[in-house]
Coordinates of N, CA, C and O in Angstrom, one line a residue:
M77 N 114.1 56.5 188.5 CA 115.0 57.2 187.3 C 115.3 58.6 187.7 O 114.8 59.1 188.1
S78 N 116.1 58.5 186.8 CA 116.8 60.4 186.7 C 116.5 61.0 185.4 O 116.7 60.2 184.4
P79 N 116.5 62.5 185.5 CA 116.5 62.6 184.0 C 117.8 62.3 183.1 O 119.2 62.0 183.6
G80 N 117.7 61.9 181.7 CA 118.8 61.6 181.2 C 118.8 59.6 181.2 O 119.5 59.5 180.3
D81 N 118.2 59.4 182.2 CA 118.0 57.8 182.4 C 117.0 57.2 181.6 O 115.8 57.7 180.9
S82 N 117.2 55.9 180.9 CA 116.4 55.3 180.3 C 116.3 53.7 181.3 O 116.9 53.1 181.6
G83 N 115.0 53.9 181.3 CA 114.4 52.3 182.1 C 113.6 51.6 181.3 O 112.8 51.8 180.3
N84 N 113.6 50.0 182.3 CA 112.9 49.2 181.3 C 112.0 48.2 182.1 O 112.7 47.9 183.0
C85 N 110.7 48.0 181.7 CA 110.1 47.6 182.3 C 109.6 46.5 181.8 O 109.8 45.9 181.1
E86 N 109.0 45.5 183.0 CA 108.8 44.1 182.4 C 107.4 43.7 182.1 O 107.6 43.0 181.4
S87 N 106.7 44.3 182.5 CA 105.2 44.4 182.1 C 104.6 45.6 182.2 O 105.4 46.5 182.3
S88 N 103.4 45.6 181.9 CA 102.8 47.1 181.5 C 101.1 46.9 182.4 O 100.8 45.5 182.4
P89 N 100.7 47.5 183.0 CA 101.1 49.3 183.3 C 102.6 48.7 184.1 O 102.5 47.8 185.0
C90 N 103.2 49.8 183.9 CA 104.4 50.1 184.9 C 104.4 50.8 185.7 O 104.0 52.5 184.9
T91 N 104.7 51.2 186.5 CA 104.7 52.5 187.9 C 106.1 53.2 187.3 O 107.0 52.6 187.9
V92 N 105.8 54.1 187.1 CA 107.2 55.4 187.2 C 107.4 56.1 188.2 O 106.6 57.1 188.4
F93 N 108.9 56.3 188.9 CA 109.0 57.0 189.5 C 110.4 58.0 189.0 O 110.9 57.3 188.4
L94 N 110.2 59.3 189.0 CA 111.0 60.0 188.6 C 111.7 61.0 189.8 O 111.0 61.8 190.1
Q95 N 113.4 60.8 189.9 CA 113.7 61.9 190.7 C 114.0 63.6 190.0 O 114.4 63.6 189.2
M96 N 113.4 64.5 190.8 CA 113.1 65.6 190.2 C 114.5 66.4 190.4 O 115.2 66.1 191.7
P97 N 114.9 67.2 189.4 CA 116.7 68.1 190.0 C 116.3 68.9 191.4 O 115.0 69.2 191.4
P98 N 117.6 69.3 191.9 CA 117.5 70.2 193.0 C 117.2 71.6 192.5 O 117.0 71.8 191.2
G99 N 116.7 72.3 193.7 CA 116.0 73.7 193.4 C 115.2 74.0 194.5 O 115.0 73.4 195.4
S100 N 114.2 74.9 194.3 CA 113.2 75.1 194.9 C 111.9 75.6 194.4 O 112.0 75.6 192.9
G101 N 110.9 75.1 195.0 CA 109.5 75.1 194.4 C 109.0 73.9 193.6 O 109.5 72.7 194.2
T102 N 108.2 74.0 192.7 CA 108.2 72.7 191.9 C 108.4 72.7 190.0 O 108.8 73.5 189.7
F103 N 107.9 71.6 189.5 CA 108.2 71.4 188.4 C 107.5 70.8 187.6 O 106.8 69.9 188.1
E104 N 106.9 71.3 186.5 CA 105.8 70.4 185.9 C 106.5 69.4 184.8 O 107.6 69.2 184.5
V105 N 106.0 68.3 184.8 CA 106.3 66.9 184.0 C 105.4 66.7 183.1 O 104.2 66.6 183.2
T106 N 105.9 66.2 181.8 CA 104.8 66.2 180.5 C 105.4 64.9 180.1 O 106.7 64.7 180.5
S107 N 104.4 64.1 179.6 CA 105.4 63.1 178.3 C 104.9 63.0 176.9 O 103.8 63.9 176.6
N108 N 105.5 62.5 176.3 CA 105.4 62.7 174.9 C 103.7 61.9 174.1 O 103.2 62.4 173.6
S109 N 103.3 61.1 175.3 CA 101.7 60.5 174.7 C 100.9 60.6 175.7 O 99.7 61.2 175.2
S110 N 101.1 61.3 177.2 CA 100.0 61.6 177.9 C 99.7 63.0 178.3 O 99.0 63.3 178.8
G111 N 100.9 63.9 177.7 CA 100.6 65.4 178.0 C 100.9 65.8 179.3 O 102.2 65.1 180.0
R112 N 100.3 66.5 180.0 CA 100.6 67.0 181.3 C 100.6 65.8 182.5 O 99.2 65.4 182.4
I113 N 101.8 65.6 183.1 CA 101.5 64.6 184.1 C 101.2 65.3 185.6 O 100.2 64.7 186.5
G114 N 101.7 66.4 185.5 CA 101.8 67.0 187.3 C 102.7 67.7 187.3 O 103.8 68.2 187.2
E115 N 102.8 68.6 188.5 CA 103.8 69.1 189.5 C 104.2 68.1 190.6 O 103.6 68.4 191.3
Y116 N 105.6 68.7 190.2 CA 106.0 67.9 191.7 C 107.7 68.7 192.5 O 107.9 69.3 191.7
P117 N 107.5 68.2 193.5 CA 108.5 69.4 194.2 C 110.0 69.1 193.9 O 110.4 67.8 193.3
A118 N 111.0 70.3 193.9 CA 112.2 70.0 193.6 C 113.0 69.1 194.4 O 112.4 69.3 195.7
G119 N 113.7 68.2 194.0 CA 114.8 67.3 194.9 C 114.1 66.4 195.4 O 114.7 65.6 195.9
Q120 N 112.9 65.9 195.1 CA 112.4 64.7 195.3 C 112.1 63.8 194.4 O 112.1 64.0 193.3
T121 N 111.7 62.2 194.9 CA 111.5 61.5 194.2 C 110.1 61.4 193.6 O 109.1 61.4 194.8
A122 N 109.5 62.0 192.4 CA 107.8 62.0 192.2 C 107.6 60.6 191.6 O 108.1 60.0 190.9
K123 N 106.3 60.4 192.2 CA 105.5 59.0 191.9 C 104.8 59.2 190.4 O 103.6 60.1 190.6
L124 N 105.2 59.1 189.0 CA 104.2 59.7 188.1 C 102.9 59.0 187.7 O 102.3 59.3 187.0
G125 N 102.9 57.9 187.9 CA 101.9 57.0 188.0 C 102.1 55.8 187.1 O 103.4 55.4 187.1
S126 N 101.2 55.0 186.8 CA 101.4 53.7 185.9 C 101.0 54.3 184.4 O 100.0 54.6 184.2
F127 N 101.7 53.7 183.6 CA 101.8 53.8 182.1 C 101.8 52.3 181.3 O 102.3 51.3 181.8
W128 N 101.0 51.8 180.3 CA 101.0 51.1 179.4 C 101.6 51.1 178.1 O 101.8 49.8 177.3
S129 N 102.2 52.1 178.0 CA 103.3 52.5 176.8 C 104.3 52.9 177.2 O 104.6 53.7 178.0
S130 N 105.6 52.9 176.4 CA 106.7 53.8 176.3 C 106.4 55.2 176.6 O 105.4 55.7 175.8
Q131 N 107.4 55.5 177.1 CA 107.1 57.3 177.6 C 108.2 57.9 177.6 O 109.6 57.4 178.1
A132 N 108.3 59.3 177.3 CA 109.6 60.2 177.1 C 108.9 61.3 178.1 O 108.4 62.1 177.8
F133 N 109.6 61.4 179.1 CA 109.6 62.5 180.1 C 110.1 63.5 179.9 O 111.3 63.7 179.8
T134 N 109.2 64.7 180.2 CA 110.1 66.1 180.2 C 110.2 66.9 181.6 O 108.7 66.9 181.4
I135 N 110.8 67.3 182.3 CA 110.9 68.3 183.4 C 110.8 69.5 183.0 O 111.7 69.9 182.4
E136 N 109.7 70.3 182.5 CA 109.9 71.6 182.0 C 110.5 72.6 182.6 O 110.2 72.7 183.8
G137 N 111.1 73.2 182.0 CA 112.1 74.5 182.6 C 113.1 74.4 183.2 O 114.0 74.9 183.7
A138 N 113.8 72.7 183.4 CA 114.4 72.5 184.2 C 116.3 72.3 183.3 O 116.9 72.4 184.2
G139 N 116.0 72.2 182.3 CA 116.9 72.2 181.3 C 117.8 71.0 181.5 O 119.3 71.0 181.5
V140 N 117.1 69.9 182.0 CA 117.6 68.6 182.0 C 117.4 67.8 180.9 O 115.9 68.3 180.3
P141 N 118.0 66.6 180.4 CA 117.6 65.6 179.5 C 116.5 64.8 179.6 O 115.7 64.9 181.0
K142 N 115.8 64.6 178.8 CA 114.6 63.4 178.8 C 115.0 62.4 179.5 O 116.0 61.8 179.6
A143 N 113.6 61.9 180.1 CA 114.4 60.2 180.8 C 113.0 59.3 180.0 O 111.7 59.8 179.8
Y144 N 113.6 58.3 179.5 CA 112.7 57.3 178.8 C 112.2 56.1 179.6 O 113.4 55.6 180.4
A145 N 111.2 55.6 179.6 CA 110.4 54.4 180.2 C 110.2 53.9 179.2 O 109.3 54.0 178.3
Y146 N 110.6 52.3 178.6 CA 110.2 51.5 177.8 C 109.5 50.6 178.3 O 109.9 49.6 179.1
I147 N 108.1 50.5 177.8 CA 107.0 49.6 178.5 C 106.8 48.7 177.3 O 106.2 49.2 176.3
P148 N 106.4 47.4 177.7 CA 106.1 46.6 176.7 C 104.8 46.5 176.4 O 103.9 46.7 177.2
N149 N 104.3 46.3 175.0 CA 103.0 46.1 174.8 C 102.7 44.7 175.3 O 103.0 43.9 174.9
Q150 N 101.5 44.9 175.8 CA 100.5 43.5 176.3 C 99.5 43.3 175.8 O 98.6 42.5 176.3
E151 N 99.3 43.9 174.3 CA 98.1 43.7 173.8 C 98.2 42.0 173.3 O 98.8 41.4 172.9

């Protein structure tokens, strides 16, 4: 997914990939429930990890919209 996108997963956990905006250096990614996810190179597709519940991802300081991953509850 890219900034501003919404993705739907069929099962959980769900592995999420996010396209970083162009630029130089790295961007910090955070989520609404997991906090800091990590730093990823500008212009690259980042593997953010596997998640068990829906997430809103923010690319800090990039000035781009959040990306949303909707993940079904498997409880």
